[in-house]
PDB file of C-alpha atoms in Angstrom:
ATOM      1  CA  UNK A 154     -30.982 -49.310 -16.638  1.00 71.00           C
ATOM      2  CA  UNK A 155     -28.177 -50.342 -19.436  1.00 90.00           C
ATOM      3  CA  UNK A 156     -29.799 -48.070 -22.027  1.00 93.00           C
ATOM      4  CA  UNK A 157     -29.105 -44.974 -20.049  1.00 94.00           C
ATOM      5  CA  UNK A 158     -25.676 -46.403 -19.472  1.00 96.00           C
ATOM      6  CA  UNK A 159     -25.121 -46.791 -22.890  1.00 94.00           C
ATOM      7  CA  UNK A 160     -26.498 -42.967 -23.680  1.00 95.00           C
ATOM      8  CA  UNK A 161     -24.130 -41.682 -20.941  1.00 97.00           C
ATOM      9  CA  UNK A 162     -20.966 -43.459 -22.228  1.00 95.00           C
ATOM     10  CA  UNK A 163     -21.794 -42.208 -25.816  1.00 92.00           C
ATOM     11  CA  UNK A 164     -22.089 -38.758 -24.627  1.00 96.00           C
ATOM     12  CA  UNK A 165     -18.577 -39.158 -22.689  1.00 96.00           C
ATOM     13  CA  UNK A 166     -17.289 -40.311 -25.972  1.00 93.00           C
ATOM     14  CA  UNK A 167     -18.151 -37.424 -28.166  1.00 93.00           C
ATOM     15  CA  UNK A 168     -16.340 -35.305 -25.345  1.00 97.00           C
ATOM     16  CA  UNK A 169     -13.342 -37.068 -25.429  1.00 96.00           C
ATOM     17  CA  UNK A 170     -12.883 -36.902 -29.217  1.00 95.00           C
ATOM     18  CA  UNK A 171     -13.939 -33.098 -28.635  1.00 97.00           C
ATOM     19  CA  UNK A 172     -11.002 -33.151 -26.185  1.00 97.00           C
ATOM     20  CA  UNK A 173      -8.854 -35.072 -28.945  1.00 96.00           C
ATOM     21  CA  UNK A 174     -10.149 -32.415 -31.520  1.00 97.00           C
ATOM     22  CA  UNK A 175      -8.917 -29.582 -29.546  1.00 97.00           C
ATOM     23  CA  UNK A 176      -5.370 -31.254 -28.858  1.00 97.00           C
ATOM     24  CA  UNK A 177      -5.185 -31.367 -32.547  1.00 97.00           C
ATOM     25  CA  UNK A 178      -5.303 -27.384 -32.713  1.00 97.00           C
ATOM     26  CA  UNK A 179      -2.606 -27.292 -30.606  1.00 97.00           C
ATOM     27  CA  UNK A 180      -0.803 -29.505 -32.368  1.00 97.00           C
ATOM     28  CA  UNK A 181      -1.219 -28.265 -35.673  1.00 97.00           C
ATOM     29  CA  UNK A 182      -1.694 -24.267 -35.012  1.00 97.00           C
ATOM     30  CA  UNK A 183      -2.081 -23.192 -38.810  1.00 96.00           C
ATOM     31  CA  UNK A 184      -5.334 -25.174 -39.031  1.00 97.00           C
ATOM     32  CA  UNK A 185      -6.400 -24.794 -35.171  1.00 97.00           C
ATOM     33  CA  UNK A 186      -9.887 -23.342 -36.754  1.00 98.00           C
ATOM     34  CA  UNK A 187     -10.982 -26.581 -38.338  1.00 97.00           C
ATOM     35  CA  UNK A 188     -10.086 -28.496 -35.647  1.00 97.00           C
ATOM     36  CA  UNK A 189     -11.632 -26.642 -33.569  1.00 98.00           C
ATOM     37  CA  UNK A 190     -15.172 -26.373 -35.333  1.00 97.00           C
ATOM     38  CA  UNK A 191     -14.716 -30.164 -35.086  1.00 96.00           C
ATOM     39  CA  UNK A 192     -14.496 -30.207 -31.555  1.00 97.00           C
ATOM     40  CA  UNK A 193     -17.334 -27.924 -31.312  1.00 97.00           C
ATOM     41  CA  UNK A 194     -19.575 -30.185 -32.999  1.00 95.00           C
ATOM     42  CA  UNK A 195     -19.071 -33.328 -31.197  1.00 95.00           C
ATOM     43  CA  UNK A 196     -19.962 -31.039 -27.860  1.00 97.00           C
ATOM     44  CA  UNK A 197     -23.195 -30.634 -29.952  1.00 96.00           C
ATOM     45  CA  UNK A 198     -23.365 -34.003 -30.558  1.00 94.00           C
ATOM     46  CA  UNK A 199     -22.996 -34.651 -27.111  1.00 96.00           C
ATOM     47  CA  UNK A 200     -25.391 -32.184 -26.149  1.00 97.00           C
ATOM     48  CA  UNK A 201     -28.024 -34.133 -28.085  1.00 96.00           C
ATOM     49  CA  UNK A 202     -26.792 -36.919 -26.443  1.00 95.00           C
ATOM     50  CA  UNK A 203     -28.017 -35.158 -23.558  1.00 97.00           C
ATOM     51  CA  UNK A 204     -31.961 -34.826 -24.689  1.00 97.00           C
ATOM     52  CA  UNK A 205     -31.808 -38.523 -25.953  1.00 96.00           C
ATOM     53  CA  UNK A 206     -30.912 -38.895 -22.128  1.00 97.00           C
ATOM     54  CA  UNK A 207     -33.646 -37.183 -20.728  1.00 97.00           C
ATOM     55  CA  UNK A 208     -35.969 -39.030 -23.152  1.00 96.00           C
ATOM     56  CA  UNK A 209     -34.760 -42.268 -21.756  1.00 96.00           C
ATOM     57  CA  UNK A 210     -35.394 -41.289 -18.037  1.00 96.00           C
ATOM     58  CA  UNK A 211     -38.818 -39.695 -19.277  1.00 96.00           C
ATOM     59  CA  UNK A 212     -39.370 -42.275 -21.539  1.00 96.00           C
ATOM     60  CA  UNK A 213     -37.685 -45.962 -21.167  1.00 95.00           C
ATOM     61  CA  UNK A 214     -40.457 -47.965 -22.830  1.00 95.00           C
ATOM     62  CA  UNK A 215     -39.530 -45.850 -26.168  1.00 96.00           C
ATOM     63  CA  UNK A 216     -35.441 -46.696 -26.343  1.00 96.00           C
ATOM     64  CA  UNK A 217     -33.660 -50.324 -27.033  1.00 93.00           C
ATOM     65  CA  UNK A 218     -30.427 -51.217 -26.876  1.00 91.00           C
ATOM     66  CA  UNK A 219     -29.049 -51.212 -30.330  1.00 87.00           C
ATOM     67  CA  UNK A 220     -26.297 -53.568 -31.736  1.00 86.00           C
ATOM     68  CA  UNK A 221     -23.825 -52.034 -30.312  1.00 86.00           C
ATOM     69  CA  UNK A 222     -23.235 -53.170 -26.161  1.00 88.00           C
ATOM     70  CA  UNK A 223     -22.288 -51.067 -23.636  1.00 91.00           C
ATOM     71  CA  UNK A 224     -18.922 -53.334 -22.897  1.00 93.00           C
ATOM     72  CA  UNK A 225     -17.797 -52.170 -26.563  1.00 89.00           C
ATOM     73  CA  UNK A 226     -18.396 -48.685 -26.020  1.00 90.00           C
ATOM     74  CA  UNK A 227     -16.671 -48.699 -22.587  1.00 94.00           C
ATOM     75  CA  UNK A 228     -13.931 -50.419 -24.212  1.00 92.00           C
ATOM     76  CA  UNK A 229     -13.835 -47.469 -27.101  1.00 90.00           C
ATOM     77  CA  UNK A 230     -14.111 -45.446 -24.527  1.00 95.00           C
ATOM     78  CA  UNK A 231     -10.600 -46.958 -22.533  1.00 97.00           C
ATOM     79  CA  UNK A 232      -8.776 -46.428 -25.871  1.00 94.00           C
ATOM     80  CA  UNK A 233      -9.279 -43.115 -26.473  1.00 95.00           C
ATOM     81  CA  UNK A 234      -8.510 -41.931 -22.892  1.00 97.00           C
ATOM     82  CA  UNK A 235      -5.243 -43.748 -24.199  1.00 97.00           C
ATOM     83  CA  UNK A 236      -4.678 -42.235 -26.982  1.00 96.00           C
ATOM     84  CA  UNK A 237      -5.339 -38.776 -25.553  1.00 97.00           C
ATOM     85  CA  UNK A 238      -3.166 -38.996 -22.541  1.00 97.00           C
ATOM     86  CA  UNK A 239      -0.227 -40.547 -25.370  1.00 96.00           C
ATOM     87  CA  UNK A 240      -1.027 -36.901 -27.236  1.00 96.00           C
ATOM     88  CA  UNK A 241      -0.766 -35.017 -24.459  1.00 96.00           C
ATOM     89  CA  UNK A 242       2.255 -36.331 -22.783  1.00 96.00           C
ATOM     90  CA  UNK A 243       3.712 -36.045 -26.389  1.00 95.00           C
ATOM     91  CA  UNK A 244       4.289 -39.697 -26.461  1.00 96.00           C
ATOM     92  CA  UNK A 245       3.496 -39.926 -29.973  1.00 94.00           C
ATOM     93  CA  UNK A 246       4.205 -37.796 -33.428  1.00 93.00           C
ATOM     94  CA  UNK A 247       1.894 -35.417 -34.273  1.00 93.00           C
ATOM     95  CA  UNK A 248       0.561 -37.136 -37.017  1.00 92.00           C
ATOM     96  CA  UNK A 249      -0.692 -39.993 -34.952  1.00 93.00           C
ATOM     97  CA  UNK A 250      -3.215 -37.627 -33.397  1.00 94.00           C
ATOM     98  CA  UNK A 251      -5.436 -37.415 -36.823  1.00 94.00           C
ATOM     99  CA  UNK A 252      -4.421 -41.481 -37.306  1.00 92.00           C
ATOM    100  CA  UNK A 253      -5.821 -42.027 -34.405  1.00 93.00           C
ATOM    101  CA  UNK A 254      -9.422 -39.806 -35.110  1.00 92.00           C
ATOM    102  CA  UNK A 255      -9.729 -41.159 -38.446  1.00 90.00           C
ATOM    103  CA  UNK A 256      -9.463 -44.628 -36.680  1.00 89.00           C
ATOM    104  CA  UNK A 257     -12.016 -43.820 -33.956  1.00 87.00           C
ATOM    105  CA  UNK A 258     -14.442 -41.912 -36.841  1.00 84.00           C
ATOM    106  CA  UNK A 259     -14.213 -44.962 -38.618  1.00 85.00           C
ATOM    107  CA  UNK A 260     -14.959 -46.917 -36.548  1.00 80.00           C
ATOM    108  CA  UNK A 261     -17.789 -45.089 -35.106  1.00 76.00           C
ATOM    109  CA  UNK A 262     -19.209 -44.771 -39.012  1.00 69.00           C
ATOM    110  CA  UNK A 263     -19.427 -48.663 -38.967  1.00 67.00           C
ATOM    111  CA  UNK A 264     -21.104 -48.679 -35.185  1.00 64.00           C
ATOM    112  CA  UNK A 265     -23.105 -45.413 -35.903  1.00 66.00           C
ATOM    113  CA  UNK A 266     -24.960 -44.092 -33.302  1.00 62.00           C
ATOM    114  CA  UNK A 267     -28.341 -45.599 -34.530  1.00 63.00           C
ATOM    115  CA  UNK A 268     -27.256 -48.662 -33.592  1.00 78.00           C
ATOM    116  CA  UNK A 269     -26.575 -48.256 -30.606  1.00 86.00           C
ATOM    117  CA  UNK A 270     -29.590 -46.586 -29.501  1.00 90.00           C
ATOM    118  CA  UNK A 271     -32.792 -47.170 -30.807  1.00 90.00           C
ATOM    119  CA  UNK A 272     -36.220 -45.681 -30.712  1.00 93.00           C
ATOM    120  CA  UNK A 273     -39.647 -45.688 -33.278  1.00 92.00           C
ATOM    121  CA  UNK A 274     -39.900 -41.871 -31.837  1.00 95.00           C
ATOM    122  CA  UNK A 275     -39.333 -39.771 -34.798  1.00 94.00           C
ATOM    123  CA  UNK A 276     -37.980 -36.432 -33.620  1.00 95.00           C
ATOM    124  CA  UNK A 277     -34.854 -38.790 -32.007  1.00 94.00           C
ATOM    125  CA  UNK A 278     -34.398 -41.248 -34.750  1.00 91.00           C
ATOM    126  CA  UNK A 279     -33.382 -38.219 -36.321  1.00 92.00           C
ATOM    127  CA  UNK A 280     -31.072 -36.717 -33.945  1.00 91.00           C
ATOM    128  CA  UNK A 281     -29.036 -40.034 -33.911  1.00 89.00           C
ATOM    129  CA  UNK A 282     -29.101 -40.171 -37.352  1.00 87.00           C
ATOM    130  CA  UNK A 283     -27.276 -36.505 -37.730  1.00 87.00           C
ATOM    131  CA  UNK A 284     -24.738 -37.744 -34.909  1.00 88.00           C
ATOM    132  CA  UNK A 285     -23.799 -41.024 -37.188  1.00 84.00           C
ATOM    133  CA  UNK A 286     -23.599 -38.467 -40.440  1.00 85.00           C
ATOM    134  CA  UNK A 287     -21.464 -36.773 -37.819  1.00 83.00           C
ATOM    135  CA  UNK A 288     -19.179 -40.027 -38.107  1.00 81.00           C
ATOM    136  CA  UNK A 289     -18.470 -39.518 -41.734  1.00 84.00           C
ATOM    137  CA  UNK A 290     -18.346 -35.924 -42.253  1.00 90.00           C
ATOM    138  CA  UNK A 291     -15.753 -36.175 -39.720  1.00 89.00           C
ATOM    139  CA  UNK A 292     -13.791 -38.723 -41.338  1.00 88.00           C
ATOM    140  CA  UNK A 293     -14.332 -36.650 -44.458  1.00 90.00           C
ATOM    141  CA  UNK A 294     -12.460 -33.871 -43.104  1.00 92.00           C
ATOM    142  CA  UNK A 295     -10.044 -35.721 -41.679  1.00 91.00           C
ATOM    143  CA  UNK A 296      -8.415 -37.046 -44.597  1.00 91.00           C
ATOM    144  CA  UNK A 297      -9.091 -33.081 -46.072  1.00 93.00           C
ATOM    145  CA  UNK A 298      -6.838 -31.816 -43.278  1.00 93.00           C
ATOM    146  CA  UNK A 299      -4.324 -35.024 -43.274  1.00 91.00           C
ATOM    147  CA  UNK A 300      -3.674 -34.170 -46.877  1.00 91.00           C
ATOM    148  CA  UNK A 301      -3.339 -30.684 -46.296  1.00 92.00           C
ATOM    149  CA  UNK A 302      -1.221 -30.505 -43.662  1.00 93.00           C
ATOM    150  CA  UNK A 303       0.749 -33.973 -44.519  1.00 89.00           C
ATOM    151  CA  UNK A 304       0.820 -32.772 -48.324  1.00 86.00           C
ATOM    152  CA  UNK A 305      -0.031 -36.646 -48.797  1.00 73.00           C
ATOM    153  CA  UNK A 306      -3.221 -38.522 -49.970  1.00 63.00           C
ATOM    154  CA  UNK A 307      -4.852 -41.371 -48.979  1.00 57.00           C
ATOM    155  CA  UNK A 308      -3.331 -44.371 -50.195  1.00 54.00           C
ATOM    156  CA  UNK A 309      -6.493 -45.798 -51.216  1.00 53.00           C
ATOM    157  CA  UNK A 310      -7.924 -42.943 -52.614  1.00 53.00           C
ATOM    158  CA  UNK A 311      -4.397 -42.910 -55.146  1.00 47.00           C
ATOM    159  CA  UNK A 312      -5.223 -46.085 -55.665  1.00 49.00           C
ATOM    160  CA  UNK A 313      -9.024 -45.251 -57.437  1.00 51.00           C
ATOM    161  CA  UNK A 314      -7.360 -42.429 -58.980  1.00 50.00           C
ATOM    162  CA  UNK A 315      -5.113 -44.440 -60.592  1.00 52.00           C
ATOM    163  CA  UNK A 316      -7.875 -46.951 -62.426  1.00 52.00           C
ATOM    164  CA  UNK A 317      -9.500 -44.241 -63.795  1.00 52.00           C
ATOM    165  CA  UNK A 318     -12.813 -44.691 -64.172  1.00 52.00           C
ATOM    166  CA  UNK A 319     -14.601 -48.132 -63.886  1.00 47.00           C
ATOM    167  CA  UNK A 320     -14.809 -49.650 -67.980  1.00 45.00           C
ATOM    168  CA  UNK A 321     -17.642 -51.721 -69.199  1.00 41.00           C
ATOM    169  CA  UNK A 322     -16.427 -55.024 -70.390  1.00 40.00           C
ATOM    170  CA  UNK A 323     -17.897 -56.208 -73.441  1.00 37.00           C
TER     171      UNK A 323
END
């Protein structure tokens, strides 16, 4: 059944960007803690992951594919094994480790995981919907630790800090 597939691959990728989470502490010892915690919770995310799986074997007539296919998360799925093996071999610089996560977290905020999967069963429309926040909070604290470690900002966000606040024209 392609649902399951597509629960399986999802859980696969929250344990590779755990794995990519965890080469970031090693990369970048002074803030190893953060990273981390991060890696922690996309095992937890994956962990859910898990349940939604056992739902779907329990449960099949509950769960639809979302609008996300399982080709495009297989394909997500290619890239970062990429880009981890690049990190690990120390193909790259440093810095394009957290690039690379804020790319991936991005993208996954615009996916979210309630698109992929979808159910009308309330206890797991919830759970999905904590793994996309997941997405975002991530990203969040991404560009936290980029800054702090970088000592840069976002080029965007100097950007809106820049306009000042939005004027009413008259």
């Amino acid at each position: 059944m392609e649902i399951a597939s597509i629960a399986v691959v999802l859980k696969q990728n929250e344990l590779l960007f755990a794995d990519m989470y965890r080469e970031c502490a090693r990369l970048f010892p002074d803030y190893a803690k953060e990273f981390a915690a991060l890696a922690l919770e996309e095992e937890g995310h994956a962990a859910i992951i898990d349940s939604v799986i056992d739902e779907i074997s329990d449960h099949p007539e509950n769960w639809r594919q979302g609008k996300v296919t399982l080709q495009t998360l297989r394909f997500i799925q290619k890239q970062i094994k990429g880009t981890l093996e690049e990190i690990r071999l120390g193909q790259c610089a440093p810095h394009y480790a957290i690039t690379a996560l804020r790319s991936y977290e991005q993208s996954m905020c615009e996916r979210s995981a309630e698109k992929v999967l979808d159910t009308d069963v309330p206890e797991f429309k919830s759970l999905l919907a904590l793994i996309a926040e997941g997405f975002s909070t991530h990203l969040h604290c991404l560009k936290e630790l980029e800054r702090k470690i970088f000592k840069t900002s976002d080029i965007f966000d100097l950007l809106k800090d820049l306009s000042g606040p939005a004027q009413e024209h008259k």
